[in-house]
mmCIF file of C-alpha atoms in Angstrom:
data_model
loop_
_atom_site.group_PDB
_atom_site.id
_atom_site.type_symbol
_atom_site.label_atom_id
_atom_site.label_comp_id
_atom_site.label_asym_id
_atom_site.label_seq_id
_atom_site.Cartn_x
_atom_site.Cartn_y
_atom_site.Cartn_z
ATOM 1 C CA MET A 1 25.181 7.499 -160.137
ATOM 2 C CA ARG A 2 28.360 7.655 -158.086
ATOM 3 C CA LEU A 3 31.750 8.703 -159.289
ATOM 4 C CA THR A 4 34.271 5.868 -159.403
ATOM 5 C CA ASN A 5 36.766 5.399 -156.581
ATOM 6 C CA ARG A 6 39.493 6.479 -158.991
ATOM 7 C CA GLU A 7 37.628 9.697 -159.828
ATOM 8 C CA ILE A 8 37.155 10.444 -156.122
ATOM 9 C CA GLN A 9 40.844 9.752 -155.402
ATOM 10 C CA ARG A 10 41.887 12.057 -158.228
ATOM 11 C CA PHE A 11 39.481 14.737 -157.013
ATOM 12 C CA LEU A 12 40.820 14.607 -153.422
ATOM 13 C CA GLU A 13 44.543 13.999 -154.003
ATOM 14 C CA ARG A 14 45.608 17.625 -153.540
ATOM 15 C CA TYR A 15 43.991 17.943 -150.103
ATOM 16 C CA PRO A 16 45.487 16.968 -146.734
ATOM 17 C CA ILE A 17 44.648 13.452 -145.565
ATOM 18 C CA GLU A 18 42.546 14.849 -142.684
ATOM 19 C CA ILE A 19 40.346 16.729 -145.167
ATOM 20 C CA GLN A 20 40.091 13.661 -147.394
ATOM 21 C CA GLU A 21 38.896 11.582 -144.420
ATOM 22 C CA ILE A 22 36.226 14.121 -143.478
ATOM 23 C CA PHE A 23 35.106 14.417 -147.098
ATOM 24 C CA LEU A 24 34.798 10.644 -147.492
ATOM 25 C CA GLY A 25 32.946 10.407 -144.165
ATOM 26 C CA VAL A 26 30.425 13.004 -145.303
ATOM 27 C CA ARG A 27 30.074 11.265 -148.648
ATOM 28 C CA ASP A 28 29.317 8.016 -146.784
ATOM 29 C CA CYS A 29 26.640 9.866 -144.791
ATOM 30 C CA ILE A 30 25.007 11.129 -147.964
ATOM 31 C CA PHE A 31 24.799 7.633 -149.444
ATOM 32 C CA ALA A 32 23.649 6.186 -146.096
ATOM 33 C CA ALA A 33 20.795 8.699 -146.054
ATOM 34 C CA VAL A 34 19.988 8.494 -149.779
ATOM 35 C CA PRO A 35 21.572 5.377 -151.338
ATOM 36 C CA GLU A 36 20.260 6.239 -154.808
ATOM 37 C CA ALA A 37 21.689 9.792 -154.784
ATOM 38 C CA TRP A 38 23.332 11.155 -157.926
ATOM 39 C CA GLU A 39 26.809 12.619 -157.548
ATOM 40 C CA ARG A 40 28.369 15.074 -159.982
ATOM 41 C CA PRO A 41 31.097 17.725 -160.034
ATOM 42 C CA LYS A 42 29.857 21.267 -159.504
ATOM 43 C CA MET A 43 31.550 24.555 -158.545
ATOM 44 C CA GLY A 44 34.799 23.109 -157.210
ATOM 45 C CA GLY A 45 33.088 20.377 -155.271
ATOM 46 C CA LEU A 46 30.595 17.595 -155.662
ATOM 47 C CA ALA A 47 26.839 18.074 -155.682
ATOM 48 C CA TYR A 48 24.368 15.405 -154.624
ATOM 49 C CA TYR A 49 20.900 15.113 -156.121
ATOM 50 C CA LEU A 50 17.838 12.911 -155.733
ATOM 51 C CA THR A 51 17.646 12.073 -159.425
ATOM 52 C CA GLU A 52 19.710 12.465 -162.558
ATOM 53 C CA ASP A 53 17.636 15.403 -163.781
ATOM 54 C CA SER A 54 17.376 17.240 -160.451
ATOM 55 C CA THR A 55 18.324 20.912 -160.315
ATOM 56 C CA PRO A 56 19.887 22.979 -157.526
ATOM 57 C CA LEU A 57 16.459 24.335 -156.620
ATOM 58 C CA LYS A 58 14.631 21.031 -156.868
ATOM 59 C CA GLY A 59 16.145 17.772 -155.748
ATOM 60 C CA MET A 60 19.560 18.898 -154.524
ATOM 61 C CA ILE A 61 20.567 17.249 -151.267
ATOM 62 C CA CYS A 62 23.776 19.200 -150.663
ATOM 63 C CA HIS A 63 26.988 20.515 -152.148
ATOM 64 C CA LEU A 64 30.263 19.236 -150.697
ATOM 65 C CA VAL A 65 33.478 21.264 -151.083
ATOM 66 C CA PRO A 66 36.901 20.235 -149.757
ATOM 67 C CA LYS A 67 39.206 23.092 -148.783
ATOM 68 C CA SER A 68 42.734 23.175 -147.421
ATOM 69 C CA ASP A 69 41.570 23.344 -143.791
ATOM 70 C CA GLU A 70 37.927 22.235 -143.803
ATOM 71 C CA VAL A 71 35.119 20.535 -145.649
ATOM 72 C CA GLU A 72 32.155 22.757 -146.371
ATOM 73 C CA ILE A 73 28.682 21.346 -146.834
ATOM 74 C CA GLY A 74 26.132 23.651 -148.427
ATOM 75 C CA PHE A 75 22.383 23.164 -148.141
ATOM 76 C CA ILE A 76 20.330 25.296 -150.552
ATOM 77 C CA PHE A 77 17.364 25.305 -148.136
ATOM 78 C CA GLY A 78 19.346 24.769 -144.952
ATOM 79 C CA ALA A 79 17.483 27.523 -143.090
ATOM 80 C CA PHE A 80 14.457 25.224 -143.132
ATOM 81 C CA LEU A 81 16.208 22.067 -141.936
ATOM 82 C CA PRO A 82 15.776 20.850 -138.367
ATOM 83 C CA ASP A 83 19.071 21.697 -136.670
ATOM 84 C CA PRO A 84 18.686 21.482 -132.882
ATOM 85 C CA CYS A 85 22.480 21.359 -132.420
ATOM 86 C CA GLY A 86 22.900 24.654 -134.291
ATOM 87 C CA TRP A 87 25.531 23.355 -136.705
ATOM 88 C CA LEU A 88 24.270 25.226 -139.757
ATOM 89 C CA VAL A 89 25.522 28.772 -140.259
ATOM 90 C CA GLY A 90 24.852 31.555 -142.709
ATOM 91 C CA SER A 91 22.917 34.754 -143.156
ATOM 92 C CA GLN A 92 21.401 34.191 -146.581
ATOM 93 C CA LYS A 93 17.649 33.866 -146.863
ATOM 94 C CA ALA A 94 17.640 30.078 -147.305
ATOM 95 C CA LYS A 95 21.145 28.662 -147.777
ATOM 96 C CA ARG A 96 23.122 27.384 -144.811
ATOM 97 C CA ARG A 97 26.553 25.847 -144.532
ATOM 98 C CA LEU A 98 28.329 23.471 -142.257
ATOM 99 C CA HIS A 99 32.114 23.662 -141.802
ATOM 100 C CA LEU A 100 33.866 20.494 -140.641
ATOM 101 C CA THR A 101 37.489 20.588 -139.505
ATOM 102 C CA ASP A 102 37.875 17.568 -137.204
ATOM 103 C CA TYR A 103 36.750 14.044 -138.146
ATOM 104 C CA ASP A 104 36.480 12.921 -134.522
ATOM 105 C CA ALA A 105 34.293 15.898 -133.554
ATOM 106 C CA VAL A 106 31.577 15.086 -136.098
ATOM 107 C CA ASP A 107 28.337 13.514 -134.903
ATOM 108 C CA TRP A 108 27.914 11.277 -137.942
ATOM 109 C CA ASP A 109 24.397 10.142 -137.023
ATOM 110 C CA TYR A 110 23.292 13.770 -136.738
ATOM 111 C CA LEU A 111 24.807 14.463 -140.144
ATOM 112 C CA VAL A 112 22.932 11.526 -141.704
ATOM 113 C CA GLY A 113 19.752 13.029 -140.225
ATOM 114 C CA LEU A 114 20.483 16.388 -141.868
ATOM 115 C CA MET A 115 21.036 14.644 -145.197
ATOM 116 C CA ARG A 116 17.752 12.738 -144.887
ATOM 117 C CA ALA A 117 15.871 15.898 -143.953
ATOM 118 C CA SER A 118 17.365 17.729 -146.916
ATOM 119 C CA ALA A 119 16.411 14.896 -149.279
ATOM 120 C CA GLU A 120 12.847 14.842 -147.958
ATOM 121 C CA MET A 121 12.375 18.601 -148.174
ATOM 122 C CA ASP A 122 9.862 19.953 -150.695
ATOM 123 C CA PRO A 123 11.214 23.351 -151.781
ATOM 124 C CA SER A 124 7.979 24.223 -153.594
ATOM 125 C CA LYS A 125 6.398 25.055 -150.234
ATOM 126 C CA PHE A 126 8.826 27.973 -149.823
ATOM 127 C CA PHE A 127 7.804 29.806 -153.013
#
């Protein structure tokens, strides 16, 4: 289930237009990769899941957080995602983040690939 356009507008209205554009571009990538994804508010951002009853440890695609100068994408099991471009950063055991600051610098096809890989990941193999 997606939030309505009005809910998204309300959620993003306090951020600079450049951040809103990046956020909406990433959101489009998520739904391009997983059209049936579930979207819900979580921890100051929006979280995307495979199903309505998914949890952060099972079925979470990513967590998307707008900030004043960037959009942060968090992947719970990002350390295990294929990332030949080296976009994902972080020192935690499994979680990795991606920080986007410039819409035109984003390789949108690469980002769709990360979203697909995250959606296809089976976290049970890591435990």
